[in-house]
């Protein structure tokens, strides 16, 4: 099975408070109605790619809770509850604990330091954990040992300065190929991969999501989409203008995994 073969996903609806989501630089707030439409299109794309999507209710007390990728990580083997590095997001983890316990036999938990799922890039041989303003050495080290306990090797790397999360700047396009910003492409970190470098004015495209046989790509980045198609990949373009206003992209809006308890007909084995 490939690391981007999935049959299940969890997303959370954005609450009205999402317009107050964290952002590094001042700018226009997202429009709530349009953001909801972007989120709905994203759910449709996951379903279209063959995933069974669980939609969790909005949590008004946590403006950024629509970004479920940051408080947890999921694999076929286990879910891992993380410790988001932004104080306003730390308690989002508890809100995911029950839905994950209902779906995973094993739920692990990072208990110290901080680590955001947006800083974890899973590739076939290794998970890269990026140190950033949201992920520190203590959180990364604890996550490394939890991942080792379920047979996943990992490596701690530096997220480029000024970048929110490691995956703001890179994504897995196929088993050997990464999509990355010029800075990450030139960093030497990913010399074991072929790299499709996104154009400077399409930086946001580096945060794409490979789901089964399709890559979900920011609709404002047509040249990146073309490069992926030239590489033989199928692309689905999704609007993320409003979501981008609060520093987010495509990967952060879902937790995706292959549930081995679900048959190819979509039925749960008992
Ligand atoms: C935040 O700053 O935490 C949110 N406004 C955006 C989080 C985006 N998450 C991600 O890229 N993994």
XYZ file of C-alpha atoms and ligand atoms in Angstrom:
282
model
C 0.000 0.000 0.000
C 1.221 3.524 -0.752
C 1.388 6.188 1.967
C -1.235 8.207 0.106
C -3.724 5.358 -0.255
C -6.624 6.344 1.958
C -10.222 5.242 2.461
C -11.147 7.430 5.440
C -10.963 11.039 6.516
C -12.096 13.318 9.326
C -12.837 16.984 8.780
C -14.400 19.613 11.049
C -16.848 22.281 9.897
C -15.582 25.840 10.292
C -17.487 27.870 12.898
C -18.361 31.557 12.445
C -15.298 32.278 14.613
C -13.009 30.979 11.843
C -12.771 34.565 10.562
C -10.720 35.261 13.717
C -8.277 32.429 12.974
C -4.603 33.049 13.659
C -2.531 34.706 10.999
C 1.034 35.908 10.905
C 0.384 39.169 9.062
C -2.563 41.549 9.140
C -4.843 41.428 6.113
C -8.489 41.099 5.141
C -10.476 38.573 7.163
C -11.926 35.623 5.303
C -15.522 35.833 4.151
C -17.371 33.184 6.136
C -19.833 32.180 3.398
C -17.124 31.771 0.786
C -14.903 29.892 3.221
C -17.760 27.464 3.908
C -18.075 26.898 0.148
C -14.344 26.206 -0.144
C -14.619 23.737 2.716
C -17.630 22.026 1.113
C -15.765 21.678 -2.191
C -12.846 20.140 -0.304
C -15.109 17.535 1.321
C -16.606 16.728 -2.089
C -13.111 16.250 -3.537
C -12.158 13.817 -0.770
C -15.371 11.850 -1.329
C -14.804 11.889 -5.057
C -11.332 10.442 -4.449
C -13.008 7.481 -2.704
C -12.789 8.431 0.970
C -15.488 7.979 3.569
C -15.518 11.413 5.223
C -16.668 11.997 8.796
C -17.711 15.613 9.286
C -17.357 16.834 12.875
C -19.403 19.732 14.232
C -17.960 23.248 14.341
C -16.333 24.421 17.567
C -16.919 28.152 17.975
C -14.553 28.401 20.945
C -11.638 27.334 18.755
C -11.436 29.539 15.626
C -8.736 27.379 14.012
C -10.304 23.997 14.816
C -11.271 23.482 11.144
C -7.574 22.688 10.650
C -7.765 19.180 12.117
C -4.383 18.202 10.742
C -2.539 20.177 13.435
C -3.780 18.554 16.697
C -3.417 14.923 15.518
C -1.712 12.519 13.132
C -3.295 9.346 11.805
C -1.936 6.116 10.318
C -3.486 2.701 9.721
C -1.655 1.506 12.844
C -2.674 4.263 15.262
C -3.740 7.850 15.835
C -1.414 10.237 17.635
C -2.775 13.164 19.649
C -0.390 16.094 19.399
C 0.262 19.331 21.313
C -0.286 22.306 18.995
C 2.261 25.064 19.498
C -0.194 27.997 19.491
C -1.726 28.513 22.956
C -5.194 29.140 21.486
C -5.054 25.755 19.726
C -3.729 23.486 22.480
C -7.167 22.336 23.635
C -8.284 21.382 20.128
C -6.576 18.056 20.813
C -9.140 17.085 23.468
C -11.959 17.702 20.999
C -10.443 15.103 18.671
C -9.702 12.504 21.336
C -13.177 10.887 21.353
C -13.713 10.758 17.564
C -10.271 9.195 17.165
C -10.773 6.717 20.024
C -13.968 5.588 18.252
C -12.043 4.853 15.044
C -8.588 3.659 16.134
C -7.672 0.717 18.337
C -4.503 2.468 19.375
C -4.373 6.165 20.271
C -0.972 7.534 21.316
C -0.373 10.940 22.844
C 2.453 13.459 22.895
C 2.675 14.665 26.485
C 5.326 17.390 26.453
C 6.772 20.129 24.270
C 4.770 21.119 21.233
C 4.242 19.642 17.801
C 1.749 20.478 15.035
C 0.694 17.908 12.436
C 1.307 20.542 9.755
C 5.008 20.068 10.464
C 4.951 16.332 9.707
C 5.508 15.185 6.139
C 4.955 11.450 5.751
C 6.910 9.820 2.917
C 7.305 6.128 2.079
C 10.499 5.549 4.082
C 10.409 8.261 6.682
C 8.299 10.947 8.322
C 10.014 14.351 8.335
C 9.257 16.450 11.436
C 9.955 20.142 10.914
C 11.061 22.343 13.803
C 9.113 25.600 13.571
C 7.444 28.244 15.709
C 4.806 25.529 16.414
C 7.017 22.453 16.834
C 9.941 22.325 19.257
C 12.705 19.826 19.905
C 10.966 18.236 22.920
C 7.712 17.668 21.021
C 9.554 16.371 17.960
C 11.650 13.954 20.054
C 8.600 12.533 21.804
C 6.776 12.167 18.514
C 9.797 10.343 17.074
C 9.641 7.719 19.792
C 5.862 7.290 19.441
C 6.255 6.847 15.676
C 9.078 4.337 16.221
C 6.724 2.324 18.450
C 4.417 1.805 15.451
C 7.266 1.107 13.037
C 7.538 4.544 11.421
C 11.029 5.984 11.024
C 11.383 9.735 11.301
C 13.861 12.530 10.931
C 13.827 15.996 12.503
C 14.546 18.838 10.066
C 14.327 22.621 10.063
C 11.241 24.305 8.626
C 12.376 27.299 6.537
C 12.395 30.525 8.588
C 9.204 32.540 8.204
C 7.205 29.492 7.083
C 4.309 28.486 9.323
C 4.611 24.727 8.891
C 6.952 22.346 7.067
C 4.049 21.298 4.834
C 3.277 24.917 3.951
C 6.359 24.502 1.765
C 6.197 20.890 0.525
C 3.976 17.899 -0.188
C 4.345 14.393 -1.505
C 3.304 14.162 -5.164
C 4.128 10.476 -5.655
C 6.342 7.917 -3.944
C 9.537 9.478 -5.294
C 8.517 13.066 -5.963
C 7.932 16.108 -3.790
C 6.318 19.379 -4.664
C 8.341 22.094 -2.901
C 9.145 25.786 -2.730
C 12.449 26.872 -4.200
C 13.902 27.350 -0.727
C 13.152 23.782 0.375
C 14.106 22.370 -3.012
C 17.553 23.984 -2.654
C 17.998 23.090 1.018
C 19.446 19.625 0.364
C 16.968 18.126 2.843
C 15.131 16.234 0.169
C 17.972 15.217 -2.132
C 16.695 11.627 -2.075
C 13.544 12.768 -3.956
C 12.882 14.245 -7.354
C 11.446 17.684 -6.781
C 8.899 19.685 -8.716
C 9.649 23.262 -7.676
C 6.660 25.582 -7.534
C 7.051 28.986 -9.251
C 7.773 31.862 -6.813
C 4.398 33.439 -7.442
C 2.664 30.102 -6.773
C 4.314 29.451 -3.409
C 0.982 28.445 -1.887
C 0.807 25.515 -4.311
C 3.515 23.701 -2.341
C 0.778 22.741 0.102
C -1.045 20.160 -2.008
C -2.520 16.785 -1.026
C -2.013 13.487 -2.795
C -5.101 11.319 -2.188
C -5.158 7.946 -3.938
C -4.705 8.766 -7.641
C -5.359 12.478 -7.537
C -3.465 15.514 -6.260
C -5.587 18.289 -4.753
C -4.043 21.597 -5.787
C -4.722 25.272 -5.032
C -6.856 26.552 -7.937
C -4.898 29.832 -8.090
C -1.767 27.948 -9.124
C -2.274 26.757 -12.727
C 1.409 26.432 -13.600
C 2.012 24.051 -10.706
C -1.027 22.048 -11.797
C 0.425 21.858 -15.286
C 3.797 20.624 -13.977
C 2.044 17.887 -12.013
C 0.024 16.862 -15.068
C 3.219 16.851 -17.182
C 4.560 14.462 -14.547
C 1.626 12.151 -15.324
C -0.496 12.988 -12.311
C -4.206 13.662 -12.133
C -5.011 17.012 -10.549
C -8.129 18.405 -8.923
C -8.113 22.191 -8.526
C -9.704 23.566 -5.369
C -10.361 27.168 -4.325
C -8.591 28.178 -1.088
C -8.569 31.980 -1.302
C -10.476 32.535 1.958
C -8.744 29.709 3.793
C -5.418 31.189 2.678
C -6.254 34.453 4.467
C -5.660 32.676 7.770
C -2.400 31.054 6.658
C -3.888 27.684 5.786
C -3.981 25.450 2.745
C -5.304 22.102 1.593
C -3.509 19.547 3.737
C -4.541 21.048 7.070
C -8.288 20.576 6.609
C -8.372 16.795 6.991
C -6.942 13.764 8.710
C -6.612 10.981 6.163
C -5.829 7.322 6.671
C -6.408 3.809 5.373
C -8.743 1.988 7.731
C -7.970 -1.716 7.330
C -11.320 -2.561 8.908
C -13.234 -1.218 5.902
C -13.697 -3.459 2.875
C -13.310 -2.146 -0.683
C -17.133 -2.110 -0.849
C -17.069 0.442 1.982
C -18.386 -1.969 4.622
C -16.910 -2.303 8.094
C -15.585 -5.778 8.928
C -16.668 -7.134 12.302
C -2.912 28.672 12.406
O -2.179 29.660 12.341
O -2.739 27.769 13.217
C -4.087 28.564 11.451
N -4.626 29.866 11.213
C -3.668 27.928 10.167
C -3.207 26.510 10.349
C -2.830 25.862 9.074
N -2.412 24.530 9.308
C -1.543 23.884 8.545
O -0.990 24.443 7.613
N -1.257 22.627 8.870
